Coordinates of C-alpha atoms in Angstrom, one line a residue:
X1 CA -59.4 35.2 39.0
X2 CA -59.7 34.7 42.8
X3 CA -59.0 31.1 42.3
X4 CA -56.0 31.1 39.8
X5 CA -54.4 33.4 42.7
X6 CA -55.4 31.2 45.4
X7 CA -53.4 28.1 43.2
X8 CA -50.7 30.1 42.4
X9 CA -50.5 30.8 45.8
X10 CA -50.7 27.3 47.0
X11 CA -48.4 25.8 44.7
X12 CA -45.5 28.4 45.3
X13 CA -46.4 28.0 49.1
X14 CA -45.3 23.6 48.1
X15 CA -42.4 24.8 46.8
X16 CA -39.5 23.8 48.7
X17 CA -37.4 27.3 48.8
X18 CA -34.6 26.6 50.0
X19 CA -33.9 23.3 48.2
X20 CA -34.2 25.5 45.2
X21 CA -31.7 27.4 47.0
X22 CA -29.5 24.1 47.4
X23 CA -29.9 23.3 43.7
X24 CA -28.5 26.5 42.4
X25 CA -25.8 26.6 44.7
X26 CA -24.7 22.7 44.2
X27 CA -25.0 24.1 40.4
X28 CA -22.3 27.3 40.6
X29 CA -20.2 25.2 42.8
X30 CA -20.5 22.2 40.1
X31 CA -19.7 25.2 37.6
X32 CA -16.8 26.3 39.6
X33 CA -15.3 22.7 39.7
X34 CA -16.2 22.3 35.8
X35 CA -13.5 24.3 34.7
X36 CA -12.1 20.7 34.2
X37 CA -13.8 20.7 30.8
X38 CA -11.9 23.6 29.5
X39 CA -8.6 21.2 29.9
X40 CA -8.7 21.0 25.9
X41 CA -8.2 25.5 25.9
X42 CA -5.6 25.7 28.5
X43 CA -3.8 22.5 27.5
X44 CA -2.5 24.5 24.4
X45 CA -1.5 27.2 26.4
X46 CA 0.0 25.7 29.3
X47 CA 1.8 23.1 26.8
X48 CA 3.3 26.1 24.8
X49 CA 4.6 28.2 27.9
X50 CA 6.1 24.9 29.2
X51 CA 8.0 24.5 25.7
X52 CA 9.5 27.6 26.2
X53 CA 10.6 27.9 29.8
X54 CA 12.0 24.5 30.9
X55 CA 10.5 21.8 28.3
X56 CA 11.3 22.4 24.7
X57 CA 10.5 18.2 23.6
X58 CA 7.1 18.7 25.5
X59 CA 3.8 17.8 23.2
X60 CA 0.3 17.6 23.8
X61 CA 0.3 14.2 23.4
X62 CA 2.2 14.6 27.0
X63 CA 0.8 16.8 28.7
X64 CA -2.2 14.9 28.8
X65 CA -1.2 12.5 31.5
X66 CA -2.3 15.9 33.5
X67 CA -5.8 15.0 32.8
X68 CA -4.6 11.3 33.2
X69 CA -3.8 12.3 36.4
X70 CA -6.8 14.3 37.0
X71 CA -9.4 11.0 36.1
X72 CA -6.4 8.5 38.2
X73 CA -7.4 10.7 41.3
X74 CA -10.8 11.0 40.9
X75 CA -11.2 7.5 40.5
X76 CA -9.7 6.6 43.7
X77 CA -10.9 9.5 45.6
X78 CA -14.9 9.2 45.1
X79 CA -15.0 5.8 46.6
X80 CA -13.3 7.3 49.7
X81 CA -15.3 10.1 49.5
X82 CA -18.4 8.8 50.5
X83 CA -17.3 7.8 53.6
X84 CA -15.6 11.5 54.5
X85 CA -18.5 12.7 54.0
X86 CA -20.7 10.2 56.3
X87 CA -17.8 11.2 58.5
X88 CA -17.7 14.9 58.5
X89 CA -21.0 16.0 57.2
X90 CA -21.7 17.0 53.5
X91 CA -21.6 20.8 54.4
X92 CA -17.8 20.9 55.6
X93 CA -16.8 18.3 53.2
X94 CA -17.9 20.7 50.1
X95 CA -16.1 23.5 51.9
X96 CA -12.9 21.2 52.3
X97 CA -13.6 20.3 48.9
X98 CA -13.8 23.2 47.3
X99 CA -10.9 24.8 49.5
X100 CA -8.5 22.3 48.1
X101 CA -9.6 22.4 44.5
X102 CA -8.8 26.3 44.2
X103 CA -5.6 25.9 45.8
X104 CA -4.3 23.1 43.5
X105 CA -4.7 26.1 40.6
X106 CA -3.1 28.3 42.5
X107 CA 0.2 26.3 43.4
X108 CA 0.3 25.5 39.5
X109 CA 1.5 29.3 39.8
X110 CA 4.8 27.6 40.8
X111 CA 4.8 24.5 39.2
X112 CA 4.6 25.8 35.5
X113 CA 8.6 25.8 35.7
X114 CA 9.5 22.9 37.3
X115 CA 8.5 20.3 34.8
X116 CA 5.6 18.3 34.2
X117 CA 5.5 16.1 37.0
X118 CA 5.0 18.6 39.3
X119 CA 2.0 20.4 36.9
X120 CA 0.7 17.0 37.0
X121 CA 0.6 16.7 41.2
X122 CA -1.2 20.4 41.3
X123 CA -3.1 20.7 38.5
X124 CA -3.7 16.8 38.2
X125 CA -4.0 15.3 41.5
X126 CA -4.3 18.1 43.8
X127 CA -7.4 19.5 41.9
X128 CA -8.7 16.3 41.3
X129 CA -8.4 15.5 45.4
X130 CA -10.6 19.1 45.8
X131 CA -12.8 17.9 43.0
X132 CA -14.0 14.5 44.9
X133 CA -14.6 15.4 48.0
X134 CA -16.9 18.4 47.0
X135 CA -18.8 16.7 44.2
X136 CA -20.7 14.1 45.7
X137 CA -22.2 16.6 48.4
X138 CA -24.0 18.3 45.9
X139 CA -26.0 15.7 44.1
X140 CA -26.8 13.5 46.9
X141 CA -28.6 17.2 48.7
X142 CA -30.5 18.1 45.9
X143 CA -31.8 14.4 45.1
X144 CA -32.4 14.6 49.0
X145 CA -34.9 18.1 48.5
X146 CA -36.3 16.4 45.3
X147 CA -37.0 13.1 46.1
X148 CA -39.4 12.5 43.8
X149 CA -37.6 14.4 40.6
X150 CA -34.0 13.2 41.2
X151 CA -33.4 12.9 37.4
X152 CA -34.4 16.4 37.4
X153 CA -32.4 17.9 40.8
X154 CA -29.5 15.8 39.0
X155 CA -29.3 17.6 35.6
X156 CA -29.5 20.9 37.1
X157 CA -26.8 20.6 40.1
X158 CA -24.6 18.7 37.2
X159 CA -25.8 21.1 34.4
X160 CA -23.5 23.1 36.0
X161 CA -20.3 20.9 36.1
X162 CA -20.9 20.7 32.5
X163 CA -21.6 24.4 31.5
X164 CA -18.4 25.6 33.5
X165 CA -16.5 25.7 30.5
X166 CA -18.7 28.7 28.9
X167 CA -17.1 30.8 31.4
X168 CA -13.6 29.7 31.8
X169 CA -12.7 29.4 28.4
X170 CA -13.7 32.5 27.8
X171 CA -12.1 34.0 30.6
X172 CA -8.5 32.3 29.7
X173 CA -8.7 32.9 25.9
X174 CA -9.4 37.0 26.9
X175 CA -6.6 37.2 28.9
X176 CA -4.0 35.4 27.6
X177 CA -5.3 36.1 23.9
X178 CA -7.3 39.0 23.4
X179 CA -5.4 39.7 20.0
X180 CA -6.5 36.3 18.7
X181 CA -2.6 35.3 17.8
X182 CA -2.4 32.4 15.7
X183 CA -0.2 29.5 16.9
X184 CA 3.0 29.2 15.5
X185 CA 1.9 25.9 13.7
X186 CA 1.1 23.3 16.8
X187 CA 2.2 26.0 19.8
X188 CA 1.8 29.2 20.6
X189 CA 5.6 31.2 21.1
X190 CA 4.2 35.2 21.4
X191 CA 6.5 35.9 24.6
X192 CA 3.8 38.2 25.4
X193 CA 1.1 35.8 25.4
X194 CA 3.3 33.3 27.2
X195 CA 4.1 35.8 30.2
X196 CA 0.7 36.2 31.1
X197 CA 0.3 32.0 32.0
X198 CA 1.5 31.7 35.6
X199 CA -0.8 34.8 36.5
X200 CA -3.8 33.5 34.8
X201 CA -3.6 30.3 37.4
X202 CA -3.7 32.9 40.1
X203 CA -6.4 34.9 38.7
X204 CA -8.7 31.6 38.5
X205 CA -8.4 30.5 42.0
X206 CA -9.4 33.3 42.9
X207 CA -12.3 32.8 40.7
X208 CA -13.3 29.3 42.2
X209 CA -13.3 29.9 46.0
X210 CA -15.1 33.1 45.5
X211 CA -18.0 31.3 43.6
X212 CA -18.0 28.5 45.6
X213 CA -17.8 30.1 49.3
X214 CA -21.0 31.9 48.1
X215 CA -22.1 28.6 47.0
X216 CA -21.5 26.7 50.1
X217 CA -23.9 29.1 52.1
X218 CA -26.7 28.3 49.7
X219 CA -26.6 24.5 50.2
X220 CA -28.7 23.3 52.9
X221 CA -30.0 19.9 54.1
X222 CA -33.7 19.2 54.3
X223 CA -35.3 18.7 57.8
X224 CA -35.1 14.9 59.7
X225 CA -38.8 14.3 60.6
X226 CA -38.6 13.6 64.7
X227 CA -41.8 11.4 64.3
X228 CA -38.8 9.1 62.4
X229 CA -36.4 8.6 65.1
X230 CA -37.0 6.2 67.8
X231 CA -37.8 7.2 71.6
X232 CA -36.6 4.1 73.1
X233 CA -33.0 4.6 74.7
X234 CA -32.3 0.8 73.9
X235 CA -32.9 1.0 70.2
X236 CA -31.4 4.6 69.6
X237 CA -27.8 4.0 69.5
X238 CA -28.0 1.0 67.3
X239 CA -31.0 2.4 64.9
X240 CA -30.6 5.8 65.1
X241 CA -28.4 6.6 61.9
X242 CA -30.5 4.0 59.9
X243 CA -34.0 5.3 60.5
X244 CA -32.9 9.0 59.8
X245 CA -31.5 7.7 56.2
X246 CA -34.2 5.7 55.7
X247 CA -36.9 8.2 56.0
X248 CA -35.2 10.5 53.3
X249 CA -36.6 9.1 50.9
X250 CA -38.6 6.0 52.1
X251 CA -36.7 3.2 49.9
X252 CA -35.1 0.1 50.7
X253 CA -31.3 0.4 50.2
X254 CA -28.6 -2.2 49.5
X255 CA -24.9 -1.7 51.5
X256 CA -21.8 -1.5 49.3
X257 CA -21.1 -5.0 50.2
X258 CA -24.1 -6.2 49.2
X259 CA -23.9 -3.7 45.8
X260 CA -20.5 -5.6 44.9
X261 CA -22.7 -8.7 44.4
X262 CA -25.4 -7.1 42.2
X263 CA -24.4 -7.3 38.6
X264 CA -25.9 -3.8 38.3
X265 CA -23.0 -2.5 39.9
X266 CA -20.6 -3.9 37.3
X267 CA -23.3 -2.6 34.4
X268 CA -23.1 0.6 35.4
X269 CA -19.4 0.7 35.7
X270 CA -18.5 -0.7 32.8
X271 CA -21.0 1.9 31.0
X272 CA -19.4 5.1 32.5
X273 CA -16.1 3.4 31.6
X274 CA -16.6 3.4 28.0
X275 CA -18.2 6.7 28.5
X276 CA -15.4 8.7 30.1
X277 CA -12.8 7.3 27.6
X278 CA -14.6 9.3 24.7
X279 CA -15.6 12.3 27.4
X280 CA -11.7 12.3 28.0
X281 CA -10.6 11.8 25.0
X282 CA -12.7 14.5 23.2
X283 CA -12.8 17.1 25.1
X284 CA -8.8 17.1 25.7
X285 CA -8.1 16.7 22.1
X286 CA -10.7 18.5 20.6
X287 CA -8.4 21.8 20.0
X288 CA -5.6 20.3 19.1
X289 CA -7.4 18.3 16.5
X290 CA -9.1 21.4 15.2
X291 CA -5.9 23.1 15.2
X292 CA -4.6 20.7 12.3
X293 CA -7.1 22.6 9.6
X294 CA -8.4 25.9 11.4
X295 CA -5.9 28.8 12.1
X296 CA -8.0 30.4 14.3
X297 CA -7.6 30.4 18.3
X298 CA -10.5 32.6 19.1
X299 CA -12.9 30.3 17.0
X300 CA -11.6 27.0 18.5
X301 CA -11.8 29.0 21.9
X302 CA -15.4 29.8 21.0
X303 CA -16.0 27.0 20.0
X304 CA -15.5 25.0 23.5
X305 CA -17.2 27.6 25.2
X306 CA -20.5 27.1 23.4
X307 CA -20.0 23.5 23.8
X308 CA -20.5 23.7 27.6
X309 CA -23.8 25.6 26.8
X310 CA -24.7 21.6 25.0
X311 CA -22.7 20.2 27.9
X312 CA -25.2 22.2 30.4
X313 CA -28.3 21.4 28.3
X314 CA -27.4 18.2 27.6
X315 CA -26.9 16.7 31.0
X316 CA -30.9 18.6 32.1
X317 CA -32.4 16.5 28.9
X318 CA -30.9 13.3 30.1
X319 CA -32.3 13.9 33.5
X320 CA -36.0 14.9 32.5
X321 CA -35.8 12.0 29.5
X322 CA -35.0 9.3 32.5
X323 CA -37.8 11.0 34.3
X324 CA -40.4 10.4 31.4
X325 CA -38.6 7.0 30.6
X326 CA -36.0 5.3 32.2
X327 CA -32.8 5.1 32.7
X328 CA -32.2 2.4 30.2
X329 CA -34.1 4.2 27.5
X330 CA -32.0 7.3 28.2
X331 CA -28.8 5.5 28.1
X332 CA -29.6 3.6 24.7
X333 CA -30.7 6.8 22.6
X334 CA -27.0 8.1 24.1
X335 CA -24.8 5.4 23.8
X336 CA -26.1 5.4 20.0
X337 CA -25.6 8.8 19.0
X338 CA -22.1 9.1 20.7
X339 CA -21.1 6.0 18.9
X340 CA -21.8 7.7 15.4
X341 CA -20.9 11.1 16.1
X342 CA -17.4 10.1 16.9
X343 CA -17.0 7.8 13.9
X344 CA -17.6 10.7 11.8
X345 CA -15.4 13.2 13.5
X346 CA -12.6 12.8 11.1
X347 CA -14.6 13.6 8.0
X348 CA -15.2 17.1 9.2
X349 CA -11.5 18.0 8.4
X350 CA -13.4 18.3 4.9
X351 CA -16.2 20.3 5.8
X352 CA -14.1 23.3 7.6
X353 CA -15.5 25.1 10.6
X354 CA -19.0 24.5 10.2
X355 CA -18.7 20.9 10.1
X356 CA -16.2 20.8 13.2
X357 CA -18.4 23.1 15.2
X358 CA -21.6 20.9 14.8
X359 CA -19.8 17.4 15.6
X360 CA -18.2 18.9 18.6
X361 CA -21.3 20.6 20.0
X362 CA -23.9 17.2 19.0
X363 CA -21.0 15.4 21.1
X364 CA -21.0 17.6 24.1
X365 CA -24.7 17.6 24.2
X366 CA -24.9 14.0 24.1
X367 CA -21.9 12.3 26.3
X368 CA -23.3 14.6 29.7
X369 CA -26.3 12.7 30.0
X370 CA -24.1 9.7 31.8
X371 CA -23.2 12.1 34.0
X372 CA -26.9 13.0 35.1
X373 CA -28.7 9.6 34.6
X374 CA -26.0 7.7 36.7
X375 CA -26.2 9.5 40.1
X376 CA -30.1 8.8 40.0
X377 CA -30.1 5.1 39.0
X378 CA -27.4 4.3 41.3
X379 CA -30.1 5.8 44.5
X380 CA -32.8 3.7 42.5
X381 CA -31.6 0.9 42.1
X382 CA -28.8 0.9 45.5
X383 CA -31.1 3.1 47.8
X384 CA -30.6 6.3 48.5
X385 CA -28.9 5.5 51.9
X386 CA -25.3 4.3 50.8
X387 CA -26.2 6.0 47.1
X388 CA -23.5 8.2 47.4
X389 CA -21.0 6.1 48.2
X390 CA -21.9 3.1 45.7
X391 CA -21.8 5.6 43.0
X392 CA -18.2 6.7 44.0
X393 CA -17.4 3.2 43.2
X394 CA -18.7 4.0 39.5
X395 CA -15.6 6.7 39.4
X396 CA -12.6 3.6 40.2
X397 CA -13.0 3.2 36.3
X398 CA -11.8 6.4 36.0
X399 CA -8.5 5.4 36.6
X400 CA -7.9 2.5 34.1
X401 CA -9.5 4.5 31.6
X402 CA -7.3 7.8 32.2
X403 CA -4.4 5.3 32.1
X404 CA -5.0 4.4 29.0
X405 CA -5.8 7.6 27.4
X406 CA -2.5 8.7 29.0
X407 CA -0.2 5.7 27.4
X408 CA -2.3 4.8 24.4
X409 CA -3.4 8.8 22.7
X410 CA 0.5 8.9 21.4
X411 CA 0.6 5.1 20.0
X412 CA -2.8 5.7 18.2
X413 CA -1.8 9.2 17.0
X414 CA 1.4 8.2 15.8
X415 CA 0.5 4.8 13.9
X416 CA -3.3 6.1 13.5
X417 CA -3.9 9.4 13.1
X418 CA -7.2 11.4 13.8
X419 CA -9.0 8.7 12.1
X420 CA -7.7 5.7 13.8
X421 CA -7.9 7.6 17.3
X422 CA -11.6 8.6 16.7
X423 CA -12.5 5.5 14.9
X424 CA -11.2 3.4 18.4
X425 CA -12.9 5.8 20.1
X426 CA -16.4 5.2 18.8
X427 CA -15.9 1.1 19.5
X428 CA -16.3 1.9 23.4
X429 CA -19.6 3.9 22.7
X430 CA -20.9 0.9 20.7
X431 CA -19.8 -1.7 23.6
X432 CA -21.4 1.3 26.4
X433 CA -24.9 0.4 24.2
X434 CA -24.6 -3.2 24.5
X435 CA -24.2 -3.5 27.9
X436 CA -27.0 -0.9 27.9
X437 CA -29.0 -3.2 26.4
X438 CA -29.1 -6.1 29.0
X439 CA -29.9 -3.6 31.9
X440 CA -33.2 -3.6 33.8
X441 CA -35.6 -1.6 33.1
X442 CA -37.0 -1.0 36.7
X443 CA -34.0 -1.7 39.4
X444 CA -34.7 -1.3 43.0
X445 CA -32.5 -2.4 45.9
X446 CA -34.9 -5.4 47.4
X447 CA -36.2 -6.0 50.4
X448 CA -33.6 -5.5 53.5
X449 CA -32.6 -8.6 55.0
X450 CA -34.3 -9.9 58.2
X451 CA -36.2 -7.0 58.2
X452 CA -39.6 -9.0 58.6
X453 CA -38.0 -10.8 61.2
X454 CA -36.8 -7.4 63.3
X455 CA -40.6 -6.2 62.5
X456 CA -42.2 -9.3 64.4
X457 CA -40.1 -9.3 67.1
X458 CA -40.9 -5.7 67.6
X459 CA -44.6 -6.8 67.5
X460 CA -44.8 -10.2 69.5
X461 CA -47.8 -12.4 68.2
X462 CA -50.5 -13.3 70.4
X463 CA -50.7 -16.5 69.0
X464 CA -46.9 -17.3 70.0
X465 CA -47.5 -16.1 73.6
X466 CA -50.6 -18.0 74.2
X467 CA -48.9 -21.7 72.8
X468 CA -45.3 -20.7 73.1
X469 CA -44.5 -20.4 77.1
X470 CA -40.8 -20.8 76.5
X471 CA -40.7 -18.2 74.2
X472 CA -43.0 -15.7 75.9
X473 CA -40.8 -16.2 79.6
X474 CA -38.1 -14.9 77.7
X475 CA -37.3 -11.1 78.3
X476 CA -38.2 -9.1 74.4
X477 CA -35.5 -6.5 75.1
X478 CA -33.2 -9.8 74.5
X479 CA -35.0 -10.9 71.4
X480 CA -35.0 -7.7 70.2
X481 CA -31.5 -7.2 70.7
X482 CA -30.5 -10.1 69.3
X483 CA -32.4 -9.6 65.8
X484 CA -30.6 -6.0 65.2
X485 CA -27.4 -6.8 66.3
X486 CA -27.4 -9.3 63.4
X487 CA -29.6 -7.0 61.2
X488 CA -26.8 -4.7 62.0
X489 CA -24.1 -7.2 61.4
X490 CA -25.4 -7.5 57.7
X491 CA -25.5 -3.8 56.7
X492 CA -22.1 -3.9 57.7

């Protein structure tokens, strides 16, 4: 008994508090900022007040350049956004982050009623700005306290991103519904429901930065290790950022120059490209869609909320599975399963709610796990170093494939229908499994450049001293010198 008390003891003592600490607060601030996946629930309202106060021709097919928008933004922030962070730290870059996020919700407060262009530049882009600089912060800390599970730290820090719609659904369908008034066909017209949409922006900012200020103070970095830094004054100023990266997780790392001629890179974008066109797709579509043969807003509302649950859940299997497996195995059994499950959507217009319920909940559990494999492949096969940063080169597809959902959802509804638009769909999860197919099983980033070479002029040989005069007269602090400054030149 002594001894179970004495390992239970010991192994809670090896536990690293407060990066569990780090992990749930990257997770309620990723929940805070995954109010994005409830687009699909407000979209309907926000669509049907517009209608009626300014924009009487508006449709859903739209309004969803918001969400166009949203994607544009991200993709051209999180490239950026690695190097903010590097530059400010990743502590005041979640707090900007999360700062500018809530406000984007709030100043839709104003917006509602002066058209959709401006909707789009607060709830779109403004959101979406907030959104990118606080989301990388997150991952990279908790793979940083977990070096050694960061398939696991990365589906629970994203788990929340994708469960965030669980609350917030349910949150906007209570107050702006709580009667559970049918649309009036496509949109809602209940003046009374209507009203209550400006205040309901106001009411979930308010929401955000009080999670995520909470949040904020959880997240902390892990210790450097002074044995890691170098003593000499000649070598710190050069070496000193370098070394302290390196040791956070002891890999090898590649630059984002060198990344942009690995063919990884282009793998891996590609992949999340396909992916995000269904995740975009779907889950701003999925009410309306359900709306053409179920009468019933609380069900669809229900319906989306559970779905994060799936969302959640599904992004945590991913992780563990790529931690059993690897990352390639994880993204096959995906890619497949998305690629049927969408094909089939449209047949379950003929199996009424229960049918709809289970296609959208397999799909939500299933598209997530892109989101929780890719951060963690990206550090294996990049480095953890400059992971961050390469992987907010992943999010520049974003913005082709929001563009396209924007310009092409009308053309393929109109000429298409559900059928033709889900039926496209599913062709980017089957072209998501071939690239899957060719990519390698183990990645790593390689051995640094000239790092043997900086090694051994670190450690002169004896052998070169002893039949080398010319080289031995020379001063080593120059030798030395010269090897890192071009060492240096190359990371650069």
């Amino acid at each position: 008994m002594s001894g179970a008390i004495e390992g239970f003891v010991s192994k809670s003592q090896s536990i690293p508090w407060r990066g569990v600490l780090a992990l749930i607060g990257g997770f309620l601030i990723q929940l805070s900022l995954g109010s994005f996946y409830s687009f699909g629930n407000m979209m309907t309202y926000l669509t049907s007040y517009m209608r009626q106060n300014g924009s009487p021709d508006l449709t859903y097919a739209d309004f969803i350049i918001v969400q166009s928008v949203w994607g544009m933004t991200q993709g051209i922030i999180m490239p950026i956004s690695g190097f903010v962070i590097r530059y400010t730290g990743p502590r005041p870059a979640m707090f900007l982050g999360c700062t500018i996020f809530s406000a984007g919700a709030a100043s839709t407060y104003f917006t509602l009623d002066m058209g959709l262009p401006w909707v789009a530049f607060t709830y779109g882009f403004i959101s979406s700005l907030g959104q990118g600089i606080a989301l990388i912060p997150t991952m990279t800390i908790g793979m940083r306290w977990f070096p050694n599970h960061k398939g696991m730290a990365m589906g629970v820090v994203v788990g929340g991103f994708g469960g965030g719609a669980f609350i917030f659904n349910q949150i906007q369908t209570a107050i702006l519904n709580p009667n559970n008034i049918a649309p009036d066909g496509e949109y809602f017209t209940n003046p009374e429901l209507l009203a209550k949409v400006p205040t309901l922006m106001l009411i979930l900012a308010g929401i955000y930065i009080s999670i995520q200020l909470i949040a904020c103070c959880m997240v902390t970095e892990p210790e450097i290790n002074s044995e890691l830094v170098p003593q000499s004054e000649d070598m710190e100023d050069e070496r000193n950022k370098e070394i302290l990266m390196d040791q956070t997780d002891g890999e090898n790392y590649v630059t984002p120059r060198e990344a942009l001629k690995r063919k990884e890179l282009y793998m891996l974008w590609l992949t999340r490209f396909c992916v995000v066109m269904i995740t975009q797709s779907v889950s701003g579509f999925y009410k309306a869609f359900g709306q053409s043969f179920i009468a019933d807003d609380h069900f669809l509302s229900f319906v989306g909320a559970v779905s994060s649950i799936f969302n959640c859940s599904g992004r945590l299997f991913y992780g563990i599975l790529m931690d059993k497996t690897n990352y390639k195995t994880a993204m096959t059994v995906e890619t497949v399963c998305l690629t049927l499950l969408v094909a089939s959507l449209p047949a379950t217009s003929y199996g009424g709610k229960i049918a709809f319920t289970i296609s959208i909940w397999a799909i939500y559990s299933t598209f997530p796990g892109t989101y929780s494999t890719q951060p963690a492949v990206t550090t294996q096969t990049f480095g953890h170093k400059y992971g961050g940063t390469i992987y907010g080169f992943l999010f520049t597809s974003d913005i082709i494939n929001n563009l396209l959902v924007g310009t092409l959802s009308r053309t393929l509804l109109t000429y298409g229908g559900w059928v033709g638009f889900f039926l496209c769909l599913s062709v980017f999860g089957l072209i998501a499994f071939i690239i899957t197919c060719f990519f390698p099983a183990a990645p790593c980033p390689g051995p640094r450049p000239l790092r043997a070479e900086v090694e051994a002029a670190l450690i002169p040989s004896d052998t070169t001293s002893l039949h080398d005069p010319i080289s031995h007269s020379l001063p080593q602090s120059q030798t030395i010198e010269t090897f890192l400054q071009e060492d240096t030149e190359i990371m650069i």
